[in-house]
Structures are given as C-alpha cells and as structure tokens.
Amino acid sequence: MTSDRSPSPAGADLPGPRGPATPYRMTVTTALPHAEAVALADAQLASWLKQEGCEEPPPAPGTTLGAPPAAERLRLGERVLLDRDQGSLRGGPGAGRYDRRRLRTPAPHGTRQLTLTVATDTGGPTWVRLEAETHSTGSGVRTPCRVPVPELARTLLPLLDAADGPAAVHSAPRVITADEVDDLIDELCDPERRLPTVVASVPVNLPVEHWVEEVVRPLCRQLPGLATAYVLDPGARTGFNVALEYHSVYGGAVRTYLPEVDPASRQDGARHPVLARGRIEQDLRRAAGLLAREPRRLAAEQPLPPPLAAVPVLRVPPPQLRPAAGPPVGPPAESAALALEEQQDRAEQQARADELERVRHTLRLERRDRAQSRDGHEGRLRTGARSALSGRHCTGPTAAPSGAAPTTSGTGPATVGRPAAQPGGWPGKPETFTELLARLGEFSLLTFTGDQKNALALDGLQCAGAGWARLAWDGLTALQEYAEAAVRGAAGGDFKQWCEHTPDGCHRFPPRKAVRGESRTVFSHTKWKRERMLPVPECVDASRRAFMGAHLRIGGGRTAPRLHYLDDCSGSGRIYVGYIGLHLTNTRTN
C-alpha cells in the first residue's frame, strides 16, 4: 500500500548501482485505546483494498488479554495475501497485547509487503509501527532506491493524533511563530524524542506562504511518519537562532535536528546536517531525497520501544489450518512433523530478531559514548586553556562551604558537583525517580522538602521512560555545581545565568529549561500560588513555607513535569527542592 500511482519519489531515478530498496519504517504513539487504534487501522486498510479492486477482509476475530496467539491468512485476490495475528506480548499474560497485519501485493519484478503492528504495554501508550518493503524476484532489476511513503501512513497520522513523546507528529510542515519558539526548542531538547525534527527557514524578503507551498511542502513529501517538520516565520527565526547559536538555521536553508540536541555544545551542532538553499533550488526532487536520507537511516537503526520489541515474530498458520478446498495435508505424523518444523523456524526467526535488537542497542550506546567522549575532550581542552590563562575552572579540589561536607570519592580530592564515585567508577544517571530520590543524598547542598509521592507517580507514566529521571538528574547536578559556586560568591548571577554561561568543565543544563519564576497570572491567582507555597526549614521562613516560582522543565512542552526549587545560597547556603512531579496548575493545565 504505497503511493506508486503518484509521481516517482525524489531520488528514485538517481544514478548509480542499485541494491534492495530502502524500507520505510514509522514508529509513533497514540492516545487512543488499543482496540480503537486497531479498528481504525483495519478500516483504512479495508478501504484501500476496496479501491484496488480486492476483496474486503472480514472483521478480525477478537481476543482477550492472556489468550494464546490467534493467526490467520486470507487470500484477497491474485497474489494478494493478508496475514493477521494477535495475542499477548512476550513476558507473560500481564505484559500487554499486540495486533499485526501483513499485506503482500504484486509489484513489478517482485512483491510489496506492508506490515502494521499495534502494541500496548499494561498502563502505557499505544504504539503503532508501519513498515513497507519491496522484495525483488531477482538480481540486476532496476528498482527505486527507497520504498515510497505508504498512503496508509499519510491517512493514519492525523486520524491517530500520532505523537513522538510529547510532540505531535504531523503529515505536513507547520509554520512556527515567535510565540511558539520556546515550545519548539523544548521539543528539540526533549530526551523522549525519537524522530528527527526538520526546521526550515524562509529567505529574507520572500513571502512565507509562497516558500512553504512552492518549496518546503514538496521538499518534505518523503518525511511523513519519519520526521516532524516546521517552518520558522521571520519573527520566530530571530528568537530561534539567538537561543540556539550553535544550531542556527537561516537564509532558506533546512536543518535536520537529530535526537538528544545539546544547545550549549558547539561540537554537537556538527551532528545536525544542514541542506543549503542553493542545493534545494538546484534540484528540488534530489534535495527531497537527500533530506529523507537521515530520517530513513535513523528509523532503521533506532532500537524498538519495549512494547514493540516484545511482539513475537509473525505466526502464520500451518497449511492444514488455513482455509482450503482440498483435504488436509498428509497424515497426522506428517502434519506433526510440519508443525514441529514450523515451530523451530519461528524460534530461529525470533532469535535473529532479538539479536538485531541487541545490535541496535549496542550501536546506539557506542554512538552515545563516542559523542560524550568528544564532548569531554572538547571540555578538557577548553578547561586547560582557561586554567592556564586565569587559573579558574570548575573541576578539581575545592573547599567545602561552611556547614557542608565536601563530596569526595574516597580515593582522591573532592570533585565539584559530581556524586561520590563508587569502586566501579562514577555511578550512572538514574533510570527512575525511585532511584533518583534514593540518591538525593549525593548532592551536599541540595535538600528535598517535598512529597515523594508526586515524583514516584512519574514512574507509572510509560511515556516518561527513563528520560524524565535522567533530565531531572542533570538539573540537580547543575544546581549542585551552581550552589557550590554561589556560596563562595563566584556564581556570577542566578541559576538561569549560570546555565547561559556555564563555566568550562561543569555540567551544562539547557538554559531554556531553567525558568526564573512563574507568570504574573500564576502569582496573582490565589489557588495556583498556594500550590507553589512549598515546605522549607524554619531557618528560611518562620511559616515553614516559601513560594517556589523558579523551576526546571524536566520534559518537553509547557505541561510536562517540573522541578520547583528555592535558591537560598545567600542565606542558609543551600537550595531547597520543594516539588518534583507533573506540571502544577496554570492557564495551560487548568
């Protein structure tokens, strides 16, 4: 079910040797219940089959959670096969459920295969994965270099209200105004983002509408389901480029922002490719193919989310169980042998699929380690140069502030802002808020005064994963380093300024995620202000309550979780964290 009747995709006629066509892979989430998402997908699939002159498949049989897998194969036309299976995810009856559809249709010199999988973990969102492949019948056949975007993807995205983490996945580019720049930057920096984000700029003195319709839309024709696309209007361009000085885009260029953007790192900017205006206008179709290359690569290499990784390999019914006009295949002994052979084949296929997932995870970790090694080398070079000039840097021995014990490894000098090292090296970032709360004692100048239940509740949200906990840990680490400098009078401003001008060698926290205070509307609203009157020691305020408007965004979007704190470094010499949890009430959450 690909858009083969439309003009050939950009890049289909590029010169050079041809191999297997690059598959299309889309992975998104939806807030719809599992059964509703499956019904919606089945309806769209049946509609397309009817348009193609094929038989409409009968309704899929229902299944209950924990029931054994059910599978069937339907012949809907000449060389048109539909396989359907459903059941529980691997891991036990309580692990969740899945439904899968695999459609095979004839193609010139081969077969097209479209696979749709819907998987839902218990208590988590509904994951939807769509894969389109072309299998050639022989070598030497000249085929397109990539499988076109399936029409099913274009129709399903708006119907599912598809999302990538907290961000909506649109099927077409969306124009961003100045008021929406902060939200876009939050989306780029969000640790839960899996898809690339494509941001297009508009040339000076050209109308936005004309550039979008004539250039950006055709350029992004191959991106639905693989990336989200935005266009900066003139007002948004200035604010965006000021905030992301190392990741800017302007002059009609288009930039692809891969996951895990670090806006404070100059070296990180090199990871996110730029497509210049001249190359776009020289050959728009070729430019569209180039723009889709990185999202296609990432879709192929990205590890599957746990619910989709727990889907078993496709279970096609044995020949004797498929609807057929003839008698059963062979005597019982032969049938048993066929069943055993099929079971062994499925076990081998599952082993290969699991091994592929392990390779994907390994490659992702290796890339992340290389990036961190490069950033660490860059930071050490800058720190050494600055130390040689002024003798001021953030790492190394430091005197403990009055009333606070220095953070030491037990084997060397105290190290600013870092948790104590364990015998095996520095501990990693916590994967859950349960672990984060248990390790708060590693921050000598931070005191948590809030209710742990609000933070622990975040672990129950499947959409959060480990990203929110890791981002919160990054914020706490930066707060600790800032506090150590502030009690010595060396911070040079508040925490927001510290994030904007982080000293070399210290942990960087995105400045856009550090907010100085709440809006005037929140402060003047009695109920909303009361929510932010959080516990503090009596030495800070006699009422044992203080307004904590300063906060950190520990997730993307304006309604994602927040960490509220009070900076009392000039008084008691500490920072008090009064709340970690879902966004408190304001005009957007009310």
Coordinates of C-alpha atoms in Angstrom, one line a residue:
M1 CA 0.0 0.0 0.0
T2 CA 2.4 2.6 -1.2
S3 CA 1.8 5.7 -3.3
D4 CA 3.1 4.1 -6.5
R5 CA 0.4 5.8 -8.6
S6 CA 1.8 9.2 -7.7
P7 CA 4.9 10.6 -9.4
S8 CA 8.1 8.6 -8.7
P9 CA 9.6 9.7 -5.4
A10 CA 12.6 12.0 -5.3
G11 CA 15.7 10.1 -5.6
A12 CA 14.0 7.2 -7.5
D13 CA 16.0 8.0 -10.6
L14 CA 19.3 8.8 -9.0
P15 CA 22.2 7.3 -10.9
G16 CA 24.5 4.6 -9.5
P17 CA 24.3 1.0 -8.6
R18 CA 21.0 -0.3 -7.2
G19 CA 20.6 -2.6 -4.2
P20 CA 17.5 -3.5 -2.3
A21 CA 15.1 -0.6 -1.9
T22 CA 15.5 1.2 1.5
P23 CA 12.4 0.2 3.6
Y24 CA 10.0 2.7 5.1
R25 CA 9.6 2.4 8.9
M26 CA 7.3 4.6 11.1
T27 CA 7.1 4.3 14.9
V28 CA 4.7 6.6 16.8
T29 CA 2.3 6.5 19.7
T30 CA -1.4 7.4 20.0
A31 CA -3.6 8.2 23.0
L32 CA -6.3 6.0 21.5
P33 CA -7.1 2.8 23.3
H34 CA -5.6 -0.3 21.7
A35 CA -8.8 -1.7 20.3
E36 CA -9.8 1.7 18.8
A37 CA -6.4 2.1 17.1
V38 CA -6.6 -1.4 15.6
A39 CA -10.2 -0.8 14.4
L40 CA -9.2 2.5 12.8
A41 CA -6.2 0.9 11.0
D42 CA -8.3 -2.1 9.8
A43 CA -10.9 0.3 8.4
Q44 CA -8.3 2.3 6.4
L45 CA -6.7 -0.9 5.2
A46 CA -10.0 -2.3 4.0
S47 CA -10.9 1.0 2.2
W48 CA -7.6 0.9 0.3
L49 CA -8.1 -2.8 -0.7
K50 CA -11.5 -2.0 -2.0
Q51 CA -10.2 0.9 -4.1
E52 CA -7.6 -1.5 -5.6
G53 CA -10.4 -4.0 -6.6
C54 CA -9.5 -6.6 -3.9
E55 CA -11.9 -8.4 -1.6
E56 CA -12.5 -6.7 1.7
P57 CA -11.2 -8.8 4.6
P58 CA -13.8 -10.0 7.2
P59 CA -13.6 -8.5 10.6
A60 CA -10.7 -9.7 12.7
P61 CA -11.7 -12.1 15.5
G62 CA -11.5 -10.6 18.9
T63 CA -9.0 -11.8 21.5
T64 CA -8.7 -11.4 25.2
L65 CA -5.6 -10.4 27.1
G66 CA -3.6 -13.5 28.0
A67 CA -5.3 -15.8 25.4
P68 CA -3.0 -17.8 23.1
P69 CA -2.0 -16.1 19.8
A70 CA -4.5 -16.3 17.1
A71 CA -3.4 -16.1 13.4
E72 CA -5.0 -16.5 10.0
R73 CA -4.1 -16.0 6.3
L74 CA -6.6 -14.5 3.9
R75 CA -6.3 -14.6 0.1
L76 CA -8.0 -11.4 -1.2
G77 CA -7.0 -11.5 -4.8
E78 CA -4.4 -12.6 -7.3
R79 CA -1.1 -12.7 -5.4
V80 CA -2.8 -10.6 -2.6
L81 CA -2.3 -12.1 0.8
L82 CA -3.3 -10.7 4.2
D83 CA -1.8 -12.3 7.4
R84 CA -3.3 -11.3 10.7
D85 CA -2.2 -12.3 14.2
Q86 CA -2.8 -11.1 17.7
G87 CA -2.0 -12.1 21.2
S88 CA 0.0 -11.3 24.3
L89 CA 3.4 -9.6 24.3
R90 CA 6.3 -11.8 25.3
G91 CA 6.9 -11.6 29.0
G92 CA 3.7 -13.2 30.3
P93 CA -0.1 -12.6 30.1
G94 CA 0.1 -9.4 32.0
A95 CA 2.8 -7.9 29.7
G96 CA 0.3 -6.3 27.3
R97 CA -1.1 -7.2 23.9
Y98 CA -0.5 -6.7 20.2
D99 CA -2.3 -6.9 16.8
R100 CA -0.5 -7.2 13.5
R101 CA -1.4 -7.1 9.8
R102 CA 0.9 -8.1 7.0
L103 CA -0.3 -7.4 3.4
R104 CA 1.5 -8.7 0.4
T105 CA 0.6 -7.3 -3.1
P106 CA 2.3 -7.8 -6.5
A107 CA 4.8 -5.3 -7.8
P108 CA 6.8 -5.1 -11.0
H109 CA 9.6 -7.7 -10.6
G110 CA 8.7 -8.5 -7.1
T111 CA 6.3 -8.2 -4.1
R112 CA 5.3 -5.3 -1.9
Q113 CA 5.0 -6.0 1.8
L114 CA 3.2 -3.7 4.3
T115 CA 3.3 -4.6 8.0
L116 CA 1.3 -2.8 10.6
T117 CA 1.8 -3.6 14.3
V118 CA -0.2 -2.1 17.2
A119 CA 1.2 -2.9 20.7
T120 CA 0.2 -1.7 24.1
D121 CA 2.0 -2.4 27.3
T122 CA 0.0 -2.6 30.5
G123 CA -0.6 1.0 31.7
G124 CA 1.4 2.5 28.7
P125 CA 0.5 4.3 25.5
T126 CA -0.5 2.5 22.3
W127 CA 2.5 2.1 19.9
V128 CA 1.9 1.9 16.2
R129 CA 4.6 0.7 13.8
L130 CA 4.2 0.7 10.0
E131 CA 6.8 -1.0 7.7
A132 CA 6.8 -1.0 3.9
E133 CA 9.3 -3.1 1.9
T134 CA 9.8 -4.3 -1.6
H135 CA 11.1 -7.8 -2.3
S136 CA 12.6 -8.3 -5.8
T137 CA 12.4 -11.6 -7.6
G138 CA 15.9 -11.5 -9.0
S139 CA 19.2 -9.6 -9.1
G140 CA 20.0 -6.9 -11.7
V141 CA 16.5 -5.5 -11.7
R142 CA 16.5 -1.7 -11.7
T143 CA 14.2 -0.6 -8.8
P144 CA 13.7 2.6 -6.9
C145 CA 16.4 3.2 -4.2
R146 CA 13.8 3.7 -1.5
V147 CA 10.2 2.5 -0.8
P148 CA 7.8 5.4 -1.1
V149 CA 5.9 6.7 1.9
P150 CA 2.7 4.5 2.1
E151 CA -0.6 6.2 1.7
L152 CA -1.7 4.4 4.8
A153 CA 0.9 6.5 6.8
R154 CA -0.4 9.8 5.4
T155 CA -4.0 8.9 6.3
L156 CA -3.3 7.3 9.7
L157 CA -1.2 10.1 11.2
P158 CA -4.0 12.7 11.6
L159 CA -6.6 10.0 12.5
L160 CA -4.4 8.6 15.3
D161 CA -3.3 12.0 16.6
A162 CA 0.1 10.5 16.3
A163 CA 2.8 11.6 18.7
D164 CA 6.5 11.3 19.3
G165 CA 7.0 11.7 23.1
P166 CA 5.1 14.9 24.0
A167 CA 5.2 16.3 20.4
A168 CA 2.5 15.8 17.7
V169 CA 3.6 14.1 14.5
H170 CA 2.1 16.0 11.6
S171 CA 1.9 14.8 8.0
A172 CA 2.8 18.2 6.6
P173 CA 5.1 21.1 7.7
R174 CA 3.7 23.5 10.2
V175 CA 4.6 27.2 10.5
I176 CA 6.1 28.4 13.8
T177 CA 5.6 31.9 15.1
A178 CA 7.6 33.8 17.6
D179 CA 5.3 32.8 20.5
E180 CA 5.9 29.1 19.7
V181 CA 9.7 29.2 19.6
D182 CA 10.1 28.1 23.3
D183 CA 7.9 25.1 22.7
L184 CA 9.9 24.1 19.6
I185 CA 13.2 24.4 21.5
D186 CA 11.7 22.3 24.3
E187 CA 10.7 19.7 21.7
L188 CA 14.2 19.6 20.2
C189 CA 15.8 19.1 23.6
D190 CA 13.3 16.6 24.9
P191 CA 15.0 13.3 25.8
E192 CA 12.0 11.3 24.8
R193 CA 12.1 12.5 21.2
R194 CA 12.8 9.6 18.8
L195 CA 12.1 11.1 15.4
P196 CA 14.3 13.8 13.7
T197 CA 12.9 17.3 13.6
V198 CA 13.3 19.2 10.4
V199 CA 13.3 23.0 10.7
A200 CA 13.1 25.1 7.5
S201 CA 14.0 28.8 7.3
V202 CA 12.5 31.3 4.9
P203 CA 14.7 33.6 2.7
V204 CA 14.6 37.3 3.5
N205 CA 12.0 39.3 1.5
L206 CA 10.2 36.2 0.3
P207 CA 6.5 35.6 1.5
V208 CA 6.3 32.7 3.9
E209 CA 3.2 31.2 2.2
H210 CA 4.9 31.2 -1.2
W211 CA 8.1 29.5 0.2
V212 CA 6.1 26.9 2.1
E213 CA 3.8 25.9 -0.8
E214 CA 6.4 26.0 -3.6
V215 CA 9.5 24.7 -1.8
V216 CA 9.0 23.3 1.7
R217 CA 6.0 21.1 1.1
P218 CA 7.5 19.3 -1.9
L219 CA 10.8 19.1 -0.1
C220 CA 9.1 17.3 2.9
R221 CA 7.0 15.0 0.8
Q222 CA 9.0 11.9 1.9
L223 CA 9.0 12.7 5.6
P224 CA 5.5 11.8 6.9
G225 CA 6.0 9.4 9.8
L226 CA 9.8 9.7 9.7
A227 CA 10.2 13.2 11.0
T228 CA 8.3 16.2 12.1
A229 CA 8.7 19.4 10.0
Y230 CA 8.4 23.1 10.9
V231 CA 8.9 26.4 9.1
L232 CA 10.2 29.4 11.0
D233 CA 8.4 32.7 10.1
P234 CA 10.6 35.8 10.2
G235 CA 9.6 36.6 13.8
A236 CA 10.4 33.1 15.0
R237 CA 13.7 32.9 13.1
T238 CA 15.4 35.6 15.2
G239 CA 14.4 34.1 18.6
F240 CA 15.3 30.6 17.5
N241 CA 18.8 31.4 16.3
V242 CA 19.6 33.6 19.3
A243 CA 18.6 30.7 21.6
L244 CA 20.5 28.1 19.5
E245 CA 23.6 29.9 18.4
Y246 CA 25.4 26.7 17.7
H247 CA 22.4 25.1 15.9
S248 CA 21.1 28.0 13.9
V249 CA 19.3 27.8 10.5
Y250 CA 18.6 30.8 8.2
G251 CA 18.6 32.1 4.6
G252 CA 16.3 29.5 3.2
A253 CA 18.3 26.5 4.5
V254 CA 16.8 23.5 6.1
R255 CA 18.3 21.7 9.1
T256 CA 17.6 18.2 10.5
Y257 CA 17.9 18.0 14.3
L258 CA 18.6 14.5 15.4
P259 CA 17.5 13.4 18.9
E260 CA 19.4 14.5 22.0
V261 CA 20.2 18.0 21.0
D262 CA 22.7 19.8 23.3
P263 CA 22.1 23.6 22.6
A264 CA 25.1 24.6 24.8
S265 CA 27.6 22.5 22.8
R266 CA 29.3 23.9 19.7
Q267 CA 30.5 20.4 18.8
D268 CA 27.0 18.9 19.0
G269 CA 26.0 21.3 16.2
A270 CA 28.0 19.3 13.7
R271 CA 25.7 16.3 14.3
H272 CA 22.7 18.0 12.8
P273 CA 23.0 18.3 9.0
V274 CA 22.1 21.5 7.0
L275 CA 20.7 21.5 3.5
A276 CA 21.6 24.8 1.9
R277 CA 19.1 26.9 -0.2
G278 CA 21.3 26.7 -3.3
R279 CA 21.2 22.9 -3.3
I280 CA 17.4 22.9 -2.7
E281 CA 16.7 25.2 -5.6
Q282 CA 19.1 23.5 -7.9
D283 CA 17.1 20.2 -7.9
L284 CA 14.1 20.1 -5.6
R285 CA 13.4 16.4 -6.2
R286 CA 17.0 15.3 -5.5
A287 CA 17.1 17.6 -2.4
A288 CA 14.0 15.9 -1.1
G289 CA 15.8 12.5 -1.4
L290 CA 18.8 13.9 0.5
L291 CA 16.6 15.3 3.2
A292 CA 14.9 12.0 3.8
R293 CA 18.2 10.0 3.9
E294 CA 19.0 10.7 7.6
P295 CA 15.4 10.1 8.9
R296 CA 15.4 6.8 7.0
R297 CA 18.7 5.8 8.5
L298 CA 17.6 6.6 12.0
A299 CA 14.4 4.7 11.6
A300 CA 16.3 1.6 10.5
E301 CA 18.9 1.8 13.3
Q302 CA 16.7 3.1 16.2
P303 CA 16.0 0.3 18.8
L304 CA 12.4 -0.5 19.1
P305 CA 10.5 0.7 22.2
P306 CA 9.9 -2.2 24.7
P307 CA 6.3 -3.0 23.8
L308 CA 7.1 -3.4 20.1
A309 CA 10.3 -5.3 20.9
A310 CA 8.2 -7.7 22.9
V311 CA 6.0 -8.6 19.9
P312 CA 6.7 -12.2 18.8
V313 CA 7.6 -13.0 15.2
L314 CA 4.7 -13.4 12.8
R315 CA 2.9 -16.7 13.3
V316 CA 1.5 -17.9 10.1
P317 CA -1.0 -20.8 10.5
P318 CA 0.3 -24.3 9.3
P319 CA -1.0 -25.3 5.9
Q320 CA -3.6 -27.7 7.2
L321 CA -5.2 -24.9 9.4
R322 CA -5.5 -22.4 6.5
P323 CA -8.9 -22.2 4.7
A324 CA -8.6 -24.5 1.7
A325 CA -10.9 -26.5 -0.6
G326 CA -8.8 -29.7 -0.6
P327 CA -8.3 -32.3 2.1
P328 CA -5.7 -31.8 4.9
V329 CA -2.1 -32.0 4.1
G330 CA -0.8 -35.5 4.7
P331 CA -1.4 -38.0 7.5
P332 CA -1.2 -37.0 11.2
A333 CA 2.5 -37.9 11.5
E334 CA 3.4 -35.7 8.6
S335 CA 1.3 -32.9 10.0
A336 CA 3.1 -33.2 13.3
A337 CA 6.4 -33.0 11.6
L338 CA 5.4 -29.9 9.7
A339 CA 4.2 -28.3 12.9
L340 CA 7.5 -29.1 14.6
E341 CA 9.5 -27.7 11.7
E342 CA 7.4 -24.5 11.7
Q343 CA 8.0 -24.1 15.5
Q344 CA 11.7 -24.4 15.0
D345 CA 11.6 -21.9 12.2
R346 CA 9.8 -19.4 14.4
A347 CA 12.3 -19.9 17.2
E348 CA 15.2 -19.2 14.8
Q349 CA 13.4 -16.1 13.4
Q350 CA 12.8 -14.9 16.9
A351 CA 16.4 -15.4 17.8
R352 CA 17.5 -13.4 14.8
A353 CA 15.0 -10.6 15.6
D354 CA 16.3 -10.4 19.2
E355 CA 19.9 -10.4 18.0
L356 CA 19.1 -7.4 15.7
E357 CA 17.6 -5.5 18.6
R358 CA 20.7 -6.2 20.7
V359 CA 22.9 -4.9 17.8
R360 CA 20.7 -1.7 17.6
H361 CA 21.1 -1.1 21.3
T362 CA 24.8 -1.7 21.1
L363 CA 25.3 0.7 18.2
R364 CA 23.2 3.4 19.9
L365 CA 25.3 3.1 23.1
E366 CA 28.6 3.2 21.1
R367 CA 27.5 6.4 19.3
R368 CA 26.4 8.0 22.6
D369 CA 29.8 7.0 24.2
R370 CA 31.7 8.5 21.2
A371 CA 29.7 11.7 21.4
Q372 CA 30.3 12.0 25.2
S373 CA 34.0 11.3 24.7
R374 CA 34.2 14.0 22.1
D375 CA 32.4 16.5 24.3
G376 CA 34.6 15.5 27.3
H377 CA 37.7 16.0 25.2
E378 CA 36.5 19.4 24.0
G379 CA 35.6 20.4 27.5
R380 CA 39.1 19.4 28.8
L381 CA 40.8 21.4 26.1
R382 CA 38.8 24.5 26.9
T383 CA 39.3 23.9 30.7
G384 CA 43.0 23.5 30.3
A385 CA 43.3 26.6 28.2
R386 CA 41.2 28.7 30.5
S387 CA 43.1 27.4 33.6
A388 CA 46.4 28.4 32.0
L389 CA 45.1 31.9 31.5
S390 CA 43.2 32.6 34.7
G391 CA 43.6 29.6 37.0
R392 CA 39.8 29.4 37.3
H393 CA 37.9 26.2 36.5
C394 CA 35.1 24.2 37.9
T395 CA 36.6 20.8 38.4
G396 CA 39.3 19.7 40.9
P397 CA 39.8 20.2 44.6
T398 CA 37.6 22.8 46.3
A399 CA 37.0 23.9 49.8
A400 CA 33.7 22.8 51.3
P401 CA 31.3 25.5 52.2
S402 CA 30.6 26.2 55.8
G403 CA 28.4 23.6 57.3
A404 CA 28.6 21.2 54.3
A405 CA 30.8 18.2 53.8
P406 CA 32.8 18.0 50.6
T407 CA 31.8 15.4 48.1
T408 CA 34.7 13.0 47.8
S409 CA 35.4 9.8 46.0
G410 CA 37.3 8.3 49.0
T411 CA 40.3 7.8 46.7
G412 CA 41.2 11.4 45.7
P413 CA 40.4 15.0 46.0
A414 CA 36.8 16.4 46.2
T415 CA 35.1 16.9 42.9
V416 CA 32.6 19.7 42.5
G417 CA 29.1 18.8 41.5
R418 CA 29.6 15.1 41.0
P419 CA 28.0 12.4 43.1
A420 CA 30.5 10.3 45.0
A421 CA 32.3 7.7 42.9
Q422 CA 31.8 4.0 43.6
P423 CA 34.5 1.4 43.4
G424 CA 33.5 0.7 39.8
G425 CA 33.6 4.4 38.7
W426 CA 31.1 7.2 38.6
P427 CA 27.5 6.0 39.0
G428 CA 25.3 6.4 36.0
K429 CA 22.2 8.6 35.8
P430 CA 19.1 7.1 37.5
E431 CA 16.6 5.4 35.2
T432 CA 13.6 6.0 37.6
F433 CA 12.5 8.6 40.1
T434 CA 12.6 5.9 42.7
E435 CA 16.3 5.6 42.2
L436 CA 16.7 9.4 41.9
L437 CA 15.0 10.0 45.3
A438 CA 17.2 7.3 46.9
R439 CA 20.3 9.1 45.7
L440 CA 19.5 12.7 46.6
G441 CA 21.9 12.5 49.4
E442 CA 24.7 12.6 46.9
F443 CA 24.1 16.3 46.5
S444 CA 25.6 18.0 49.5
L445 CA 24.0 21.4 49.0
L446 CA 20.5 20.3 47.9
T447 CA 17.7 19.5 50.3
F448 CA 14.5 17.9 49.1
T449 CA 11.5 19.1 51.2
G450 CA 8.6 17.9 49.0
D451 CA 6.3 14.9 48.9
Q452 CA 8.0 11.9 47.3
K453 CA 4.6 10.6 46.0
N454 CA 4.5 13.2 43.3
A455 CA 7.8 12.2 41.9
L456 CA 7.2 8.5 42.3
A457 CA 4.0 8.8 40.3
L458 CA 6.0 9.8 37.3
D459 CA 7.5 6.3 37.2
G460 CA 4.0 5.0 36.5
L461 CA 3.8 7.0 33.3
Q462 CA 5.0 4.9 30.4
C463 CA 5.6 7.9 28.2
A464 CA 8.2 9.2 30.6
G465 CA 10.5 6.2 30.5
A466 CA 13.9 7.0 31.9
G467 CA 14.2 10.3 30.1
W468 CA 12.5 12.5 32.7
A469 CA 14.5 11.0 35.5
R470 CA 17.8 11.5 33.6
L471 CA 16.9 15.1 32.8
A472 CA 15.9 15.8 36.4
W473 CA 19.3 14.3 37.5
D474 CA 21.1 16.6 35.0
G475 CA 19.2 19.6 36.5
L476 CA 20.1 18.6 40.1
T477 CA 23.7 18.1 39.1
A478 CA 23.8 21.6 37.6
L479 CA 22.1 23.1 40.7
Q480 CA 24.7 21.5 42.9
E481 CA 27.6 23.0 41.0
Y482 CA 25.9 26.3 40.9
A483 CA 25.3 26.2 44.7
E484 CA 29.0 25.4 45.3
A485 CA 30.0 28.5 43.3
A486 CA 27.2 30.7 44.8
V487 CA 28.2 30.1 48.4
R488 CA 31.6 31.3 47.5
G489 CA 30.2 34.3 45.7
A490 CA 31.6 33.1 42.4
A491 CA 28.4 32.2 40.5
G492 CA 28.2 35.5 38.7
G493 CA 24.4 35.6 38.8
D494 CA 21.4 33.3 39.4
F495 CA 21.0 29.8 38.1
K496 CA 19.5 30.9 34.8
Q497 CA 22.6 33.0 34.1
W498 CA 24.7 30.1 35.2
C499 CA 23.0 27.9 32.6
E500 CA 23.5 30.5 29.9
H501 CA 27.2 30.9 30.7
T502 CA 28.2 27.6 32.3
P503 CA 31.9 27.6 33.3
D504 CA 34.1 25.2 31.4
G505 CA 34.2 21.7 32.9
C506 CA 30.8 22.0 34.6
H507 CA 27.7 20.1 33.7
R508 CA 25.5 22.0 31.2
F509 CA 21.8 22.3 31.6
P510 CA 19.7 23.7 28.7
P511 CA 19.0 27.4 29.6
R512 CA 15.5 27.2 28.1
K513 CA 14.6 24.6 30.6
A514 CA 15.6 26.8 33.6
V515 CA 12.8 29.2 34.4
R516 CA 13.3 32.1 36.9
G517 CA 9.7 32.4 38.0
E518 CA 6.1 32.0 37.3
S519 CA 4.0 34.4 35.3
R520 CA 2.2 37.3 36.9
T521 CA -1.1 35.5 36.3
V522 CA 0.0 32.5 38.3
F523 CA 1.5 34.7 41.1
S524 CA -1.8 36.7 41.5
H525 CA -4.1 33.6 41.4
T526 CA -4.7 32.6 45.0
K527 CA -5.1 28.8 44.4
W528 CA -2.3 28.5 41.9
K529 CA 0.1 30.5 44.1
R530 CA -0.8 28.3 47.1
E531 CA 0.2 25.2 45.2
R532 CA 3.7 26.7 44.8
M533 CA 4.0 27.6 48.6
L534 CA 6.2 24.6 49.3
P535 CA 7.9 23.4 52.5
V536 CA 11.2 24.9 53.8
P537 CA 13.0 24.8 57.1
E538 CA 12.1 27.3 59.8
C539 CA 15.5 28.9 59.4
V540 CA 14.4 30.0 55.9
D541 CA 10.9 31.2 56.8
A542 CA 9.1 31.1 60.1
S543 CA 5.9 29.9 58.4
R544 CA 7.9 26.8 57.1
R545 CA 6.5 27.7 53.6
A546 CA 8.0 29.7 50.7
F547 CA 6.9 30.5 47.2
M548 CA 9.0 28.5 44.7
G549 CA 8.3 30.0 41.4
A550 CA 11.8 29.1 40.0
H551 CA 11.6 25.7 38.3
L552 CA 13.2 23.4 35.8
R553 CA 11.4 21.8 32.9
I554 CA 12.2 18.1 33.0
G555 CA 10.2 17.2 30.0
G556 CA 9.1 18.7 26.7
G557 CA 6.2 21.1 26.3
R558 CA 4.6 23.5 28.7
T559 CA 2.6 21.0 30.5
A560 CA 5.3 18.4 31.2
P561 CA 6.8 17.6 34.6
R562 CA 8.5 20.3 36.6
L563 CA 11.1 20.6 39.4
H564 CA 10.4 23.6 41.7
Y565 CA 13.2 25.0 43.9
L566 CA 14.2 27.9 46.2
D567 CA 17.7 29.3 45.9
D568 CA 18.8 30.3 49.4
C569 CA 22.5 30.1 48.8
S570 CA 22.9 33.7 50.1
G571 CA 21.1 32.8 53.3
S572 CA 21.3 29.2 54.6
G573 CA 23.8 28.3 51.9
R574 CA 21.5 25.7 50.3
I575 CA 19.0 25.1 47.6
Y576 CA 15.6 23.6 48.6
V577 CA 13.8 21.4 46.1
G578 CA 10.1 21.5 47.1
Y579 CA 8.4 19.7 44.3
I580 CA 9.1 17.1 41.6
G581 CA 6.1 16.0 39.7
L582 CA 3.5 16.7 37.0
H583 CA 3.0 20.4 36.0
L584 CA 1.2 22.4 38.7
T585 CA -2.0 24.2 37.7
N586 CA -1.7 27.2 35.4
T587 CA -3.5 28.6 32.4
R588 CA -2.4 25.7 30.2
T589 CA -3.2 22.9 32.5
N590 CA -6.4 24.2 34.0

